[in-house]
PDB file of C-alpha atoms in Angstrom:
ATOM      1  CA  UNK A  30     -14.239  38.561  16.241  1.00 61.00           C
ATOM      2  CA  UNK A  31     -13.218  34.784  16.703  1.00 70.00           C
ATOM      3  CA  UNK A  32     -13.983  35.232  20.858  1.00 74.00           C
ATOM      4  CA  UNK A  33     -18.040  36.042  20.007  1.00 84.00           C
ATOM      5  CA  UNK A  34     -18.306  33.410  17.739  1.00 90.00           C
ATOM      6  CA  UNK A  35     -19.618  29.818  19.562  1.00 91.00           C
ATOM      7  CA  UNK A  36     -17.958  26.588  18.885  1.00 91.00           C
ATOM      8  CA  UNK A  37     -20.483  25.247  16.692  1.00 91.00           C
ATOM      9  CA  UNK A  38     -19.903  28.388  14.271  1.00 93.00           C
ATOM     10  CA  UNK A  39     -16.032  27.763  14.319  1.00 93.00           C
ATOM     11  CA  UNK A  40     -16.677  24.213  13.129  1.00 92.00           C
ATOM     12  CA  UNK A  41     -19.057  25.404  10.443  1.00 92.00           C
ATOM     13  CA  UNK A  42     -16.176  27.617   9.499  1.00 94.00           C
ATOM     14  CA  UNK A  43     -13.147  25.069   9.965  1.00 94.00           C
ATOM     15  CA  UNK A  44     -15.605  22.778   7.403  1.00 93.00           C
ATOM     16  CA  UNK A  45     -14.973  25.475   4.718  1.00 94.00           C
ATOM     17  CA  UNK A  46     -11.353  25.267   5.330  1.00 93.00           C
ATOM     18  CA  UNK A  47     -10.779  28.373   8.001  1.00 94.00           C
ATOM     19  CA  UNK A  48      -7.182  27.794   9.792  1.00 95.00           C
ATOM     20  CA  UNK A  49      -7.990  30.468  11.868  1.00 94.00           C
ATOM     21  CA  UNK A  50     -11.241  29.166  13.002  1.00 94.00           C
ATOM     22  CA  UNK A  51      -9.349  26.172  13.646  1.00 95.00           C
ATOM     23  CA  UNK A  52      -6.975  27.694  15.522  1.00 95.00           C
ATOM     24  CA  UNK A  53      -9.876  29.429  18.021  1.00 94.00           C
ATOM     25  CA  UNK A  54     -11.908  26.314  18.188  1.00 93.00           C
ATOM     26  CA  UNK A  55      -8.263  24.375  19.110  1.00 94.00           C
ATOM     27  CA  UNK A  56      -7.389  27.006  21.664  1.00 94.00           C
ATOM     28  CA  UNK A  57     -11.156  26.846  23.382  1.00 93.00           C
ATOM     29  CA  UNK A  58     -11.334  23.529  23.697  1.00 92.00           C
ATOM     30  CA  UNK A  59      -7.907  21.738  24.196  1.00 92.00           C
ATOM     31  CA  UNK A  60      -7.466  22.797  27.916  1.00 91.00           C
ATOM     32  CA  UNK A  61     -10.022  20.472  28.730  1.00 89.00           C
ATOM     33  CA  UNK A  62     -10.503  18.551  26.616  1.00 90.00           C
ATOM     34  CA  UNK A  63      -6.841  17.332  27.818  1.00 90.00           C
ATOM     35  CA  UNK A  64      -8.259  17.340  31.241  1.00 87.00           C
ATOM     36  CA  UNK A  65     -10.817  14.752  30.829  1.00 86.00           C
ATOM     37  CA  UNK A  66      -8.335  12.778  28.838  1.00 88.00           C
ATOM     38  CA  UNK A  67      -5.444  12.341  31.361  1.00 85.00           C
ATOM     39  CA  UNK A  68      -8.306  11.674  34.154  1.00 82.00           C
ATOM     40  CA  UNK A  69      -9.224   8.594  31.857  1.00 81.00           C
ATOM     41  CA  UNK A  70      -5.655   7.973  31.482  1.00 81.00           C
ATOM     42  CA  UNK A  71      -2.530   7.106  32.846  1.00 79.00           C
ATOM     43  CA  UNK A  72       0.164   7.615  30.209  1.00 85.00           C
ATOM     44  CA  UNK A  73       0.541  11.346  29.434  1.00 88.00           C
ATOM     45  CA  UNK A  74       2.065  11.189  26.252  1.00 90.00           C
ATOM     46  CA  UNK A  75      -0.959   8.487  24.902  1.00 90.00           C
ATOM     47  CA  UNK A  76      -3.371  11.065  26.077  1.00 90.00           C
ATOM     48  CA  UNK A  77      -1.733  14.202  24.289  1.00 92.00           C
ATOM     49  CA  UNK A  78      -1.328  11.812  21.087  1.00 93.00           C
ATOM     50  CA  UNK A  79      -5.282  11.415  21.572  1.00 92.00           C
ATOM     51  CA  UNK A  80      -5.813  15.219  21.746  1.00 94.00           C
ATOM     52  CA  UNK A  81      -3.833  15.461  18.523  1.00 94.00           C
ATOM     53  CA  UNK A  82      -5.785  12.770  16.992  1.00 93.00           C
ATOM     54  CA  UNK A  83      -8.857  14.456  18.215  1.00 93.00           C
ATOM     55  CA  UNK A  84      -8.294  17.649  16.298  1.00 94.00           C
ATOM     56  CA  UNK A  85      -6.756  16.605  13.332  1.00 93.00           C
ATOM     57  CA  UNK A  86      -9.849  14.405  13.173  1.00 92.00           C
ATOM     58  CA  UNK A  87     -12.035  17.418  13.808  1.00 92.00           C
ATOM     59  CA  UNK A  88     -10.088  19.537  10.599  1.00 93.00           C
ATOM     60  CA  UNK A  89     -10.843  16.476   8.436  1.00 91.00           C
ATOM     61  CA  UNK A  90     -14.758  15.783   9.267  1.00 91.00           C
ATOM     62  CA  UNK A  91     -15.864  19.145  10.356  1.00 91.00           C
ATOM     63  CA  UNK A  92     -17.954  18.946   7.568  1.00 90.00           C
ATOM     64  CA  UNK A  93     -19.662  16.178   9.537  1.00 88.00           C
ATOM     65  CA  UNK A  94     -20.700  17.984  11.881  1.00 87.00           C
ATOM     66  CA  UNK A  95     -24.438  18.466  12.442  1.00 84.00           C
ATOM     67  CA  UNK A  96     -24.732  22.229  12.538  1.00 79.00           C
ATOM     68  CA  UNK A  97     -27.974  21.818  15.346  1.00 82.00           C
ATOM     69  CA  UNK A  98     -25.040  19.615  17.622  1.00 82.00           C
ATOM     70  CA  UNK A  99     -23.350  20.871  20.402  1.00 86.00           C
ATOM     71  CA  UNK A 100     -19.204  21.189  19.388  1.00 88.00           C
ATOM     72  CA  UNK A 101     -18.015  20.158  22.365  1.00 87.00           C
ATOM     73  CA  UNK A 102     -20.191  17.439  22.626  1.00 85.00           C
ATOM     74  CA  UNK A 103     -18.603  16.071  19.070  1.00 89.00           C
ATOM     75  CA  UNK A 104     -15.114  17.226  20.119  1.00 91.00           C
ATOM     76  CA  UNK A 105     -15.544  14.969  23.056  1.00 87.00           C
ATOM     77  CA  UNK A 106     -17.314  11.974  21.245  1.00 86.00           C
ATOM     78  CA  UNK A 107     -13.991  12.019  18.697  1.00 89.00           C
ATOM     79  CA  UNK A 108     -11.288  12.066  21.670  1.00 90.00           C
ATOM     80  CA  UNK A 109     -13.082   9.580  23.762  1.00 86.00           C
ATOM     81  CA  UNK A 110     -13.023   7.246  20.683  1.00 86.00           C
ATOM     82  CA  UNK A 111     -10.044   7.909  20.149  1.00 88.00           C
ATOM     83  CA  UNK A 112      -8.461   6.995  23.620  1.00 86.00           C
ATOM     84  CA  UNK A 113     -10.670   3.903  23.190  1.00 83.00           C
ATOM     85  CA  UNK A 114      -9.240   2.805  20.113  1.00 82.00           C
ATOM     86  CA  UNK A 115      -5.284   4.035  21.440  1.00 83.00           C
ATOM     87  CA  UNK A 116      -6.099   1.069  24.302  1.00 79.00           C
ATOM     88  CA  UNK A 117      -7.231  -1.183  22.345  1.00 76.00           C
ATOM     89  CA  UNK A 118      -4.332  -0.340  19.708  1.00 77.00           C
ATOM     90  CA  UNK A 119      -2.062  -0.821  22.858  1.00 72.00           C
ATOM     91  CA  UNK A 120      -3.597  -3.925  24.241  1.00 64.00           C
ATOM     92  CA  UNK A 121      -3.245  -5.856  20.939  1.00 45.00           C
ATOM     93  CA  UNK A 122       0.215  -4.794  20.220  1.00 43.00           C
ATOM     94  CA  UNK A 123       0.971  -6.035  24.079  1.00 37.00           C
ATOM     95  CA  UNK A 124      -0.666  -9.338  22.781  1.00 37.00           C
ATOM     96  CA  UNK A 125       0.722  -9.992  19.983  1.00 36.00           C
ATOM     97  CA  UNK A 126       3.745  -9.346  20.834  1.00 39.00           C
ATOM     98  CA  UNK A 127       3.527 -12.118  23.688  1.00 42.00           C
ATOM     99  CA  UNK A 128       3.818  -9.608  26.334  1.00 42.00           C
ATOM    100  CA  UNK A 129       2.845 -10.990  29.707  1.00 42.00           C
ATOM    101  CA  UNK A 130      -0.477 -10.432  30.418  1.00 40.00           C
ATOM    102  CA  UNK A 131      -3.428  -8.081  31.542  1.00 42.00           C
ATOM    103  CA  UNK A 132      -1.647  -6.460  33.831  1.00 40.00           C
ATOM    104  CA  UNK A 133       0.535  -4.722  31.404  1.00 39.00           C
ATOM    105  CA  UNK A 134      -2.361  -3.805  29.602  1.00 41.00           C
ATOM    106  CA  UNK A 135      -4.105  -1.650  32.489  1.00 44.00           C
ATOM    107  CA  UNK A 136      -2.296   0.630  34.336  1.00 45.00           C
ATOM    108  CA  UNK A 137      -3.825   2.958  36.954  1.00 47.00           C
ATOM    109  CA  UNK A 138      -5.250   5.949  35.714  1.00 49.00           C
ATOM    110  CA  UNK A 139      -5.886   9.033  37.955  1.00 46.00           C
ATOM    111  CA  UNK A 140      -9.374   7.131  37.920  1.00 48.00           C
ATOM    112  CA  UNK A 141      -8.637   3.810  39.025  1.00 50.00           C
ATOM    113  CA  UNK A 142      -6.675   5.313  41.349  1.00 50.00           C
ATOM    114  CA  UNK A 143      -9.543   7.780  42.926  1.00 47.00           C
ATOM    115  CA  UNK A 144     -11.272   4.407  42.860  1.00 48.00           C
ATOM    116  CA  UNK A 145      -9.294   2.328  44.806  1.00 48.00           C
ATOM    117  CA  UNK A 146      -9.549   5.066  47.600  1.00 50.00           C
ATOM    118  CA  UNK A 147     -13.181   5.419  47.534  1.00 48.00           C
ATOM    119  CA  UNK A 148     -14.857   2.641  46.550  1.00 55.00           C
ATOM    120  CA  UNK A 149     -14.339  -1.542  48.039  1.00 68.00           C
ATOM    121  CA  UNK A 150     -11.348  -2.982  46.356  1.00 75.00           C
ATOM    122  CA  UNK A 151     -13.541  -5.597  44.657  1.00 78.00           C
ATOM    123  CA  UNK A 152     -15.677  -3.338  43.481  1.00 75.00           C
ATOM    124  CA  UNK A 153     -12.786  -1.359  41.833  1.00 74.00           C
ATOM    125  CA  UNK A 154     -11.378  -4.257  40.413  1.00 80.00           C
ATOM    126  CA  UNK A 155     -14.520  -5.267  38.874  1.00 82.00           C
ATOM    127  CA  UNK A 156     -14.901  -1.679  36.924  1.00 81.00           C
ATOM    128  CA  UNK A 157     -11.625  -2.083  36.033  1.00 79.00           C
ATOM    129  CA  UNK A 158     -12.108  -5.154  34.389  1.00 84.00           C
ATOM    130  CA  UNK A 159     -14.926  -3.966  31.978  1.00 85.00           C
ATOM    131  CA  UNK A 160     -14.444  -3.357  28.414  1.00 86.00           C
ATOM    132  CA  UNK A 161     -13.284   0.371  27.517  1.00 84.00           C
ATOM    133  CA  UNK A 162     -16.689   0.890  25.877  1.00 86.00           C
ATOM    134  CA  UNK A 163     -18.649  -0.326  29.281  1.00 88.00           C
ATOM    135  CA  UNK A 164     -16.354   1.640  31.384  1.00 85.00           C
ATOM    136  CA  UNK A 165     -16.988   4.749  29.638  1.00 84.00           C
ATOM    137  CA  UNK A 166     -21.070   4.207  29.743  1.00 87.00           C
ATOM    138  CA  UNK A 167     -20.543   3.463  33.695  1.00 85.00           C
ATOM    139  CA  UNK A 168     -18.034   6.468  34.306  1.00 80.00           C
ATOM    140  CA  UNK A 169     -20.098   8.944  32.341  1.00 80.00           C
ATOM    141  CA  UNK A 170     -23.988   7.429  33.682  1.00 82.00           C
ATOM    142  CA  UNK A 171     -23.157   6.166  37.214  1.00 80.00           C
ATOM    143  CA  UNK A 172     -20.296   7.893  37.976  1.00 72.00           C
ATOM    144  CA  UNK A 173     -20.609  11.338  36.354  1.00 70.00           C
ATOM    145  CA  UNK A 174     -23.961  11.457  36.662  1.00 73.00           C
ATOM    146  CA  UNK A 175     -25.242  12.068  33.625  1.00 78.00           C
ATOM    147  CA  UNK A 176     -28.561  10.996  32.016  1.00 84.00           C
ATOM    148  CA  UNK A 177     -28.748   8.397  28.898  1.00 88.00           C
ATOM    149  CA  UNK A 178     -29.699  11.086  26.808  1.00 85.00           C
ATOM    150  CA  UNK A 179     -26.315  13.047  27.582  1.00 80.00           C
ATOM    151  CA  UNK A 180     -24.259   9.827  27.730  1.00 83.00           C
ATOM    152  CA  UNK A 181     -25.730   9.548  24.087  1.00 83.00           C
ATOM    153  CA  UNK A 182     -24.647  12.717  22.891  1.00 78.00           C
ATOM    154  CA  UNK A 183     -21.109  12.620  24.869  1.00 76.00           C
ATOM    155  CA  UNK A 184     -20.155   9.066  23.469  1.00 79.00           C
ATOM    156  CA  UNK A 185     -22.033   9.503  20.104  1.00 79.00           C
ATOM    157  CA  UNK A 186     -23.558   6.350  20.235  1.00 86.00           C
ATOM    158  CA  UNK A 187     -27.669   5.586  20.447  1.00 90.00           C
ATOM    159  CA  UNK A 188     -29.691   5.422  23.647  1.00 90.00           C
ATOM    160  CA  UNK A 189     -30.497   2.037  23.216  1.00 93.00           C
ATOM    161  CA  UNK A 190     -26.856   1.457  23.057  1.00 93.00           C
ATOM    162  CA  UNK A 191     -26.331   3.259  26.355  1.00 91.00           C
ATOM    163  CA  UNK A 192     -28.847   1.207  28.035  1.00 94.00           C
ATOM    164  CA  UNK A 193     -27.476  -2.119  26.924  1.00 94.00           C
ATOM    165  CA  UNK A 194     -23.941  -1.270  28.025  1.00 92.00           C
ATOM    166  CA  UNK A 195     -24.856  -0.071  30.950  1.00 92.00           C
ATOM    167  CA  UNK A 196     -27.202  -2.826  31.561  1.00 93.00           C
ATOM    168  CA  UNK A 197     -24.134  -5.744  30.251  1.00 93.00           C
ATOM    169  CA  UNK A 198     -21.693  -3.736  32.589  1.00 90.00           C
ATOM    170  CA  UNK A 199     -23.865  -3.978  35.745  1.00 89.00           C
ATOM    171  CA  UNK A 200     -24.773  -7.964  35.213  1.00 91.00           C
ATOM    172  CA  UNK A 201     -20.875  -8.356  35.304  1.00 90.00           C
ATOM    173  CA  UNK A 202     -20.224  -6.420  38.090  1.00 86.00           C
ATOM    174  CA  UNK A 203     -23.058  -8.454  40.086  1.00 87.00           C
ATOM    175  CA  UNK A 204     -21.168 -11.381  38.458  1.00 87.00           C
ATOM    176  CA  UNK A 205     -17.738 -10.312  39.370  1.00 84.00           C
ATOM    177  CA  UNK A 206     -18.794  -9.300  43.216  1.00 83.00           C
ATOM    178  CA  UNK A 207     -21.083 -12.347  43.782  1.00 79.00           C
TER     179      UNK A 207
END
């Protein structure tokens, strides 16, 4: 019964405290939603601690959900907020604890790494520079291709707030390649 049932009616059920609809909507989804996380980054284990984070998120606010959303579109917004807040979580503890520099707070990712072989070094650099949150408005708009609208819904943040990130991150890369 759990295989005809969509996403967005496992969540509805995980919200009234199904473990079972849980346990479909975990084994749907966490193939790639794993995926997209180790493309965005380097450091398996960080990206599987997302993925946890993710879900354990999605059994505690599934009652959050908006029952006219699209699951995977919330799944994703939680995990991508996630990883952003694990690098930033990383970066500061690097920091703080006097750790040399930004260097140690970037490594390659199977993105960066794509990018160094397609795109102009400089150009690479300068991406890779950008904040998390303008990164992931350029990777999912200019990148992946998709509209503001989907960005929106993907990140779970407002249009407007698509088009100013994606507006800041292209003045810096003009900036940064000028």
């Amino acid at each position: 019964m759990r295989e005809e049932q969509s996403d967005e009616e496992l969540l509805r059920a995980v919200a009234r405290g199904d473990r079972a609809a849980f346990d479909a909507l975990y084994q749907r989804n966490a193939g790639w939603l794993a995926a997209r996380l180790r493309r965005r980054c380097d450091d398996p284990g960080l990206a599987a601690e997302v993925l946890q984070d993710c879900f354990l998120l999605a059994w505690r606010s599934a009652r959050s959900f908006d029952p006219q959303g699209n699951a995977a579109a919330w799944l994703w917004t939680i995990a991508s907020r996630r990883l952003i807040d694990a690098h930033r979580r990383r970066g500061a503890r690097v920091r703080s604890a006097g750790e040399p520099a930004e260097s140690a707070l970037v490594a390659d990712s199977a993105e960066a790494e794509v990018m160094d072989r397609t795109l102009a070094p400089e150009l690479a650099e300068a991406i890779r520079l950008l904040s998390p949150e303008l990164r992931a408005v350029l990777q999912a708009t200019a990148l992946d291709g998709r509209t503001v609208r989907e960005t929106s819904a993907l990140l779970g943040i407002p249009e407007g707030t698509v088009k100013t990130r994606m507006r800041k991150a292209r003045r810096m890369l003009k900036e940064a390649l000028a």
